[in-house]
PDB file of C-alpha atoms in Angstrom:
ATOM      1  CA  UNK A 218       0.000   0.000   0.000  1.00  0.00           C
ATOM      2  CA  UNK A 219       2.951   2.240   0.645  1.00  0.00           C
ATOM      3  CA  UNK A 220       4.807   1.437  -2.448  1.00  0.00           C
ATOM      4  CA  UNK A 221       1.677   1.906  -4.525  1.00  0.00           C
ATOM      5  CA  UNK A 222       1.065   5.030  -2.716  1.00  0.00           C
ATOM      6  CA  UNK A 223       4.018   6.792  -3.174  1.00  0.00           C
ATOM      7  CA  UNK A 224       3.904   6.476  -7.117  1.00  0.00           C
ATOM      8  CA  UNK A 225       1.839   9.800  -7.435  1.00  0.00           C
ATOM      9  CA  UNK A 226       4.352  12.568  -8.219  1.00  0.00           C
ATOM     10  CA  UNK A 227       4.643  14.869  -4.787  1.00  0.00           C
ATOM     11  CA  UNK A 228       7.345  16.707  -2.985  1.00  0.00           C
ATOM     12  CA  UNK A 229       9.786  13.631  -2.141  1.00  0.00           C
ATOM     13  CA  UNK A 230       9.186  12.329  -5.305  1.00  0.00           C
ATOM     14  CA  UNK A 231       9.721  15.532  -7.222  1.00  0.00           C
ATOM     15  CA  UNK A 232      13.458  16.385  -5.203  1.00  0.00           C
ATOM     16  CA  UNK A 233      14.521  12.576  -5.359  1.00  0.00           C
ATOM     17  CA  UNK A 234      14.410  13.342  -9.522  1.00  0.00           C
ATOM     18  CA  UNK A 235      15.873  16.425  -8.985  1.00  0.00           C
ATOM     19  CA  UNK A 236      18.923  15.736  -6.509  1.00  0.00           C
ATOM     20  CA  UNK A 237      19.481  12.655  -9.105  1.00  0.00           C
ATOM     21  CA  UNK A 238      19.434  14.918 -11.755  1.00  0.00           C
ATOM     22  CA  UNK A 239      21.829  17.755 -10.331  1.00  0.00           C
ATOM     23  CA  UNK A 240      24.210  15.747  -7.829  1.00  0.00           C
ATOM     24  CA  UNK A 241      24.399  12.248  -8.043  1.00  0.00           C
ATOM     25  CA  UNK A 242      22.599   8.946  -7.603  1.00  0.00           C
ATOM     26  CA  UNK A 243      23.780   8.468  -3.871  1.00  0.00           C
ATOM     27  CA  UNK A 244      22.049  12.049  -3.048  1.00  0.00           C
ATOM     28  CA  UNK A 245      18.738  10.939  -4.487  1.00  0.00           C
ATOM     29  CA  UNK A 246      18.895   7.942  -2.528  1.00  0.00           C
ATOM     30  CA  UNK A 247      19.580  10.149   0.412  1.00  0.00           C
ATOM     31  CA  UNK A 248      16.279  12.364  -0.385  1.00  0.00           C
ATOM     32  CA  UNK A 249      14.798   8.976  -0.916  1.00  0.00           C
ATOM     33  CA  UNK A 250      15.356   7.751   2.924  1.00  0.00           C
ATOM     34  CA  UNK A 251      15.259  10.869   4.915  1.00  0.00           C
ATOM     35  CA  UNK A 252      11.458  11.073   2.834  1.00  0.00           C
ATOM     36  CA  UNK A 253      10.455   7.722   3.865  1.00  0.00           C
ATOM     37  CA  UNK A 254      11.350   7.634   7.475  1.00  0.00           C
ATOM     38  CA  UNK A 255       8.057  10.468   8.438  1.00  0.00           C
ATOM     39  CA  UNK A 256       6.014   7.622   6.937  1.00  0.00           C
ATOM     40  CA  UNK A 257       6.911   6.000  10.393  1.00  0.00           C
ATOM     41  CA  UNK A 258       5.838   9.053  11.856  1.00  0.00           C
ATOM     42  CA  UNK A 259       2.473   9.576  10.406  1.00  0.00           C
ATOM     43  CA  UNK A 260       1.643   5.811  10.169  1.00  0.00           C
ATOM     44  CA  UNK A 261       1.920   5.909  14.145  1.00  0.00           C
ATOM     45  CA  UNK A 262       0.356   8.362  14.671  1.00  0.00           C
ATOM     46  CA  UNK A 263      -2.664   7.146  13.088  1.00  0.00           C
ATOM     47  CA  UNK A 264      -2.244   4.060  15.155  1.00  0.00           C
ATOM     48  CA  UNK A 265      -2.392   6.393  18.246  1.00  0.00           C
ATOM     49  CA  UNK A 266      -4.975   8.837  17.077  1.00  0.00           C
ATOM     50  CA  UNK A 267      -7.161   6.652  15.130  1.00  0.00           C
ATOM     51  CA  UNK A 268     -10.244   7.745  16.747  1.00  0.00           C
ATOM     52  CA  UNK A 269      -9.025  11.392  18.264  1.00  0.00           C
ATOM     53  CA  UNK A 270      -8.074  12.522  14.319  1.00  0.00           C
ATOM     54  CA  UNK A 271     -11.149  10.597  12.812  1.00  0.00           C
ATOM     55  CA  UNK A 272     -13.381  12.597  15.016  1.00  0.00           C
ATOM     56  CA  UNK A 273     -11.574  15.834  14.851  1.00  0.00           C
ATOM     57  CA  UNK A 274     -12.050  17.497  11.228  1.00  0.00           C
ATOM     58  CA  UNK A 275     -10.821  21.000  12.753  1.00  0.00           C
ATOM     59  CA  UNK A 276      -7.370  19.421  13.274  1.00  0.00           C
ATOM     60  CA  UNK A 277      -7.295  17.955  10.127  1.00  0.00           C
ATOM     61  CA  UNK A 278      -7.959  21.264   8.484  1.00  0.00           C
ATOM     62  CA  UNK A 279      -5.178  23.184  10.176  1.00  0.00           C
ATOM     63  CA  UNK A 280      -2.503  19.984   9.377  1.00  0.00           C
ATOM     64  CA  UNK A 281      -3.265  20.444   6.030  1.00  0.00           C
ATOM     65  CA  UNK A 282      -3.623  24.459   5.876  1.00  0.00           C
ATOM     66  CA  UNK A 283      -0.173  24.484   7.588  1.00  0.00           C
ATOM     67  CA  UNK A 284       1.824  23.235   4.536  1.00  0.00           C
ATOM     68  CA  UNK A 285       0.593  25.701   2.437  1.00  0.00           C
ATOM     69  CA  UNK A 286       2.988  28.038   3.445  1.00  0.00           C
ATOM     70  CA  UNK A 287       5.824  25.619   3.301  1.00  0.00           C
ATOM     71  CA  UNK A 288       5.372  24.197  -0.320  1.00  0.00           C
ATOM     72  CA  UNK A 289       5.096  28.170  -1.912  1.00  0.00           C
ATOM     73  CA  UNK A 290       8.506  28.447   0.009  1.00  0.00           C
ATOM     74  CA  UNK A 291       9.909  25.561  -0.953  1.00  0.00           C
ATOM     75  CA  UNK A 292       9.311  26.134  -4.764  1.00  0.00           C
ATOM     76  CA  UNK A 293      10.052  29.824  -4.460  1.00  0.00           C
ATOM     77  CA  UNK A 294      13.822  28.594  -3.148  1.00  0.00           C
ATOM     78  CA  UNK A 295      13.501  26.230  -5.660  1.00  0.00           C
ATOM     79  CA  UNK A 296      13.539  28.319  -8.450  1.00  0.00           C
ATOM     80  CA  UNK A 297      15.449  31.021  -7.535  1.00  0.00           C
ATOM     81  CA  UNK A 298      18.263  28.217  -6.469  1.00  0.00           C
ATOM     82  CA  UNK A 299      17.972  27.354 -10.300  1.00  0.00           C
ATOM     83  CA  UNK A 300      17.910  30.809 -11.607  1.00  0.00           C
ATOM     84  CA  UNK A 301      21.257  31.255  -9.624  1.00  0.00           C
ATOM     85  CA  UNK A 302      22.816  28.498 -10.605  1.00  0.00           C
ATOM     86  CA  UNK A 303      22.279  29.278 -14.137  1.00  0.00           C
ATOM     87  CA  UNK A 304      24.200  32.384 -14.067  1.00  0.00           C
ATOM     88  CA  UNK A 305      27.148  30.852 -11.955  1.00  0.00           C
ATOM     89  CA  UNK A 306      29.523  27.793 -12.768  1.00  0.00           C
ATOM     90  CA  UNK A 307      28.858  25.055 -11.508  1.00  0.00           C
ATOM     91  CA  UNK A 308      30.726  23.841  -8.301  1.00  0.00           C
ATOM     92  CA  UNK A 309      31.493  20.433  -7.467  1.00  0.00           C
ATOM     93  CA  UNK A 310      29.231  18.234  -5.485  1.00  0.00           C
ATOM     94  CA  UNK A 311      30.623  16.644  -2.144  1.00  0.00           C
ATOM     95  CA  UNK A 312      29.049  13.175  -1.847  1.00  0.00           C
ATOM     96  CA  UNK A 313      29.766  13.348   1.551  1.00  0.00           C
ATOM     97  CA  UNK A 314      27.120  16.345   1.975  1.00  0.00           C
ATOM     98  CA  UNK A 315      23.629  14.986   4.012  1.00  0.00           C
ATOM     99  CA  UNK A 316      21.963  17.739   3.232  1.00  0.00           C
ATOM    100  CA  UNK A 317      19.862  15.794   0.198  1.00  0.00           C
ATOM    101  CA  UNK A 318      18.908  13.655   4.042  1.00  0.00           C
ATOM    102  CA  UNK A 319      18.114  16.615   5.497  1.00  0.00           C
ATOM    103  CA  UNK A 320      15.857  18.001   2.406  1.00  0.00           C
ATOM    104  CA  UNK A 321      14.005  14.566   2.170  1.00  0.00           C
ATOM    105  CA  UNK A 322      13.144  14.185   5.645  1.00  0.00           C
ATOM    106  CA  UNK A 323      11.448  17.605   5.747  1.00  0.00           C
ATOM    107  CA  UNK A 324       9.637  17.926   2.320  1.00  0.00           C
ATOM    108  CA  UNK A 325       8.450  13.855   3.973  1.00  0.00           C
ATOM    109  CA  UNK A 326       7.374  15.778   7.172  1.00  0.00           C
ATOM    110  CA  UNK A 327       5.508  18.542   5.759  1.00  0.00           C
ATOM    111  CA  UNK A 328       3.291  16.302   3.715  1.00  0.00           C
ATOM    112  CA  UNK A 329      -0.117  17.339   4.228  1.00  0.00           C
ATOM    113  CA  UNK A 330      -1.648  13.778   2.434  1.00  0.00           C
ATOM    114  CA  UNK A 331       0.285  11.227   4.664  1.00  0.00           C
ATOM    115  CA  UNK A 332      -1.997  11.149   7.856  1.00  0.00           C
ATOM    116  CA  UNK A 333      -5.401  10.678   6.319  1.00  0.00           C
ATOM    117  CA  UNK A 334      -3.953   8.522   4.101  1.00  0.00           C
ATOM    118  CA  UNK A 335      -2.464   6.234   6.934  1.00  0.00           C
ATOM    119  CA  UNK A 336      -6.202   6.628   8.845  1.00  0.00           C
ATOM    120  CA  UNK A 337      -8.051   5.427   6.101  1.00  0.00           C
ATOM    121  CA  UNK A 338      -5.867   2.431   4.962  1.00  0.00           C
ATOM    122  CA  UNK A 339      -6.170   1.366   8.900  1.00  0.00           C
ATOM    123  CA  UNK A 340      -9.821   2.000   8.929  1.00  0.00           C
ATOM    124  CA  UNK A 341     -10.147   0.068   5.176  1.00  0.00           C
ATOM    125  CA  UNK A 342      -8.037  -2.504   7.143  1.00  0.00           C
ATOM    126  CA  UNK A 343      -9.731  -2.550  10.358  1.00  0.00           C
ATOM    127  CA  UNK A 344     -12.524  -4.125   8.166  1.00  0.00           C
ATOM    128  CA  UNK A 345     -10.880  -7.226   7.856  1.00  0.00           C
ATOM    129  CA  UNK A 346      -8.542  -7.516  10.855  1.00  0.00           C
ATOM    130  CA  UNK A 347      -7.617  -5.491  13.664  1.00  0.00           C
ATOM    131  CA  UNK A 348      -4.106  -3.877  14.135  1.00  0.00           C
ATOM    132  CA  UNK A 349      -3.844  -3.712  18.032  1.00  0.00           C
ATOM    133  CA  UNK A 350      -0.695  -5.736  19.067  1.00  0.00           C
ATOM    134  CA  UNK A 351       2.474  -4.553  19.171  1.00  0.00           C
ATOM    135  CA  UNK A 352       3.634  -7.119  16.438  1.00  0.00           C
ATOM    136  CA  UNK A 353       1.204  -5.910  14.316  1.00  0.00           C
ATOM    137  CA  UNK A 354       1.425  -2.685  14.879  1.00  0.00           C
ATOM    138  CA  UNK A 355       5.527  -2.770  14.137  1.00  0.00           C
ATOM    139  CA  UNK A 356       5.171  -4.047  11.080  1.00  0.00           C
ATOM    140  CA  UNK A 357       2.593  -1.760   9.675  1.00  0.00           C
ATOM    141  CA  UNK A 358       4.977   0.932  10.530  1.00  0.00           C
ATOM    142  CA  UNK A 359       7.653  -0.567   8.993  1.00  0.00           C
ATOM    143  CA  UNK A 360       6.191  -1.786   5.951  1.00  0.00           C
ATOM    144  CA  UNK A 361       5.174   1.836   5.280  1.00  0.00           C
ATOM    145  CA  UNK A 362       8.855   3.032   5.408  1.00  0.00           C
ATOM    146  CA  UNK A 363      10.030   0.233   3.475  1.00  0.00           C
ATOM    147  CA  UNK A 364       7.104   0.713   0.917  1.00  0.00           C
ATOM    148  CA  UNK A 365       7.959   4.427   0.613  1.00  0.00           C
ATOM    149  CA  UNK A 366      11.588   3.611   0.286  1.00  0.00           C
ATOM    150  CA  UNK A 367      11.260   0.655  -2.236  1.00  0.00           C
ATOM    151  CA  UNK A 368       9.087   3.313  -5.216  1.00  0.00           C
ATOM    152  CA  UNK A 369      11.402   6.476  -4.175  1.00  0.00           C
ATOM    153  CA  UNK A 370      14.355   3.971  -4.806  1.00  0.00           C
ATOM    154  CA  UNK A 371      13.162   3.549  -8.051  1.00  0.00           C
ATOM    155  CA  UNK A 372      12.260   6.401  -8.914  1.00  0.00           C
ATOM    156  CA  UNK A 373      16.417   7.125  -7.826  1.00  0.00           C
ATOM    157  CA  UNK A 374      17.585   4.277 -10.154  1.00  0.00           C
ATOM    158  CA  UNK A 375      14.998   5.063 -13.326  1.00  0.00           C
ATOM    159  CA  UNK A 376      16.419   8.756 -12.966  1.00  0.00           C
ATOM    160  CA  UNK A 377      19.997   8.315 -13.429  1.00  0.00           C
ATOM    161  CA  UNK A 378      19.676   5.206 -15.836  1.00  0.00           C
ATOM    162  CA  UNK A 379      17.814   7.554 -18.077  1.00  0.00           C
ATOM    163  CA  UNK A 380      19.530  10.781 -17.120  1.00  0.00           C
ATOM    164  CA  UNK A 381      20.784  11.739 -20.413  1.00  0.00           C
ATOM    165  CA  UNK A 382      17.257  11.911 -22.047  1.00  0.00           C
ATOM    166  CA  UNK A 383      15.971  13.670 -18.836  1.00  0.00           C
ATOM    167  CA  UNK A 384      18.842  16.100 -18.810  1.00  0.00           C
ATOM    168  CA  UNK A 385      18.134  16.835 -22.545  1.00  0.00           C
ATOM    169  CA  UNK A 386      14.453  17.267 -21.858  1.00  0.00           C
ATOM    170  CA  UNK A 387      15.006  19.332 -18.787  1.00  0.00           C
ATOM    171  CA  UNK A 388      17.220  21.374 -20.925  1.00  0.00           C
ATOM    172  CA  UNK A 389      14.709  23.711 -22.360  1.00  0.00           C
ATOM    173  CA  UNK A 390      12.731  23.518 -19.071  1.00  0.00           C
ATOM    174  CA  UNK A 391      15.229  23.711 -16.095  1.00  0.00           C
ATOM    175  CA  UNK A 392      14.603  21.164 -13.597  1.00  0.00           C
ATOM    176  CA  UNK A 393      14.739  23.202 -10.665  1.00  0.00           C
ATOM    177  CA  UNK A 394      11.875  25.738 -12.717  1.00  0.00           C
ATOM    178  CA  UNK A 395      10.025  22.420 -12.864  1.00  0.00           C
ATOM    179  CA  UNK A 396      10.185  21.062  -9.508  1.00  0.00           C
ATOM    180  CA  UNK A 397       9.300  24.530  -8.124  1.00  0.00           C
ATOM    181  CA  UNK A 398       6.427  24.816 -10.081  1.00  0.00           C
ATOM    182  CA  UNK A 399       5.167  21.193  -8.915  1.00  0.00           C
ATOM    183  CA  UNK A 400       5.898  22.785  -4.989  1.00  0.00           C
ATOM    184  CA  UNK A 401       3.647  25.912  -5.660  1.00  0.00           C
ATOM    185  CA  UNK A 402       0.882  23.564  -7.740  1.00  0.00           C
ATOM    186  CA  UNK A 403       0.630  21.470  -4.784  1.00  0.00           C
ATOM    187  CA  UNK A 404       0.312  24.251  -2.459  1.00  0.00           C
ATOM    188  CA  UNK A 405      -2.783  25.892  -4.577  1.00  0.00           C
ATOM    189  CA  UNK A 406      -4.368  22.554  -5.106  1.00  0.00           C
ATOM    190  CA  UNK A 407      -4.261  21.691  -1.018  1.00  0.00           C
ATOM    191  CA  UNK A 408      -5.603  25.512  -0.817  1.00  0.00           C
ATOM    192  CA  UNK A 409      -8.424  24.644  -2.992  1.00  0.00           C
ATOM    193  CA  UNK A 410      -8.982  21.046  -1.750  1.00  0.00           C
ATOM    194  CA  UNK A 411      -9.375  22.704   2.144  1.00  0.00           C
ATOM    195  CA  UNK A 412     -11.686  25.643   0.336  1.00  0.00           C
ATOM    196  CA  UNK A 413     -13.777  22.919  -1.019  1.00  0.00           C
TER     197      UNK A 413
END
């Protein structure tokens, strides 16, 4: 459910393409962790909240108006980051830099569709058997980290094996102009899904 669930292009997805793109395979698999691990987060906290958050549509409302902010910013640095480095050299990229960790973990943090999605798989799941021992509960949480990890993994790998044709497509398109954009879409379409 994780794995499948992930697919959708978002935030971690978007920066695992383009830290692959711009740095180096082992940075986009660094994005790719530090944006799986909230998973963990979120999918126990829907184990603990289950009925607090299902009952509570106010909270849900500011979780989700809260990120707003956060994606506009995001893509604003985004693009200006690429308009910069299109006027400069480029410098050389230390592999030894987490900060592609560090960028994963909090685009995975801020996103606004990982709690309800963890409430209603366990509620779609609660109709067939009930998560409530600690066994159980372990490996739900884990299986949505490793889930997460396995698709933004790929999407890693399928980057740089196909880099060249991306890198010639992004070439008229920059792929930090592109990534920001997808940041301030996603903002305007959680704006107009909470107007709704």
């Amino acid at each position: 459910i994780s794995f499948l669930g992930s697919v959708q292009l978002g935030p971690v997805n978007a920066m695992v393409l383009q830290t692959t793109l711009n740095k180096s395979l082992r940075a986009g698999l660094w994005v790719a962790f530090g944006g799986s691990l909230p998973e963990v987060f979120y999918a126990s906290l829907a184990i603990g909240w289950k009925g607090i958050l299902q009952s509570n549509d106010t909270l849900f409302k500011y979780l989700q108006l809260a990120v707003i902010p956060v994606f506009i910013m995001v893509g604003v640095i985004t693009i200006l980051n690429q308009y910069k480095s299109s006027k400069q050299r480029k410098k050389p990229v230390s592999l030894s830099d987490k900060t592609p960790f560090v960028t994963g973990l909090t685009l995975g943090l801020f996103n606004p569709q990982l709690l309800p999605f963890w409430l209603t798989v366990l509620v779609y799941l609660n109709t067939y058997f009930v998560i409530d021992s600690l066994q159980s509960q372990v490996a739900f949480i884990g299986g949505t980290a490793a889930g997460a990890f396995g698709i933004l993994s790929i999407f890693a790998f399928a980057t740089f094996r196909f880099r060249e044709r991306l890198l010639r497509f992004f070439h008229r398109i920059p792929i930090g102009y592109f990534v920001g954009s997808i940041f301030i879409t996603l903002a305007f379409l959680q704006l107009i899904k909470i107007s709704m």
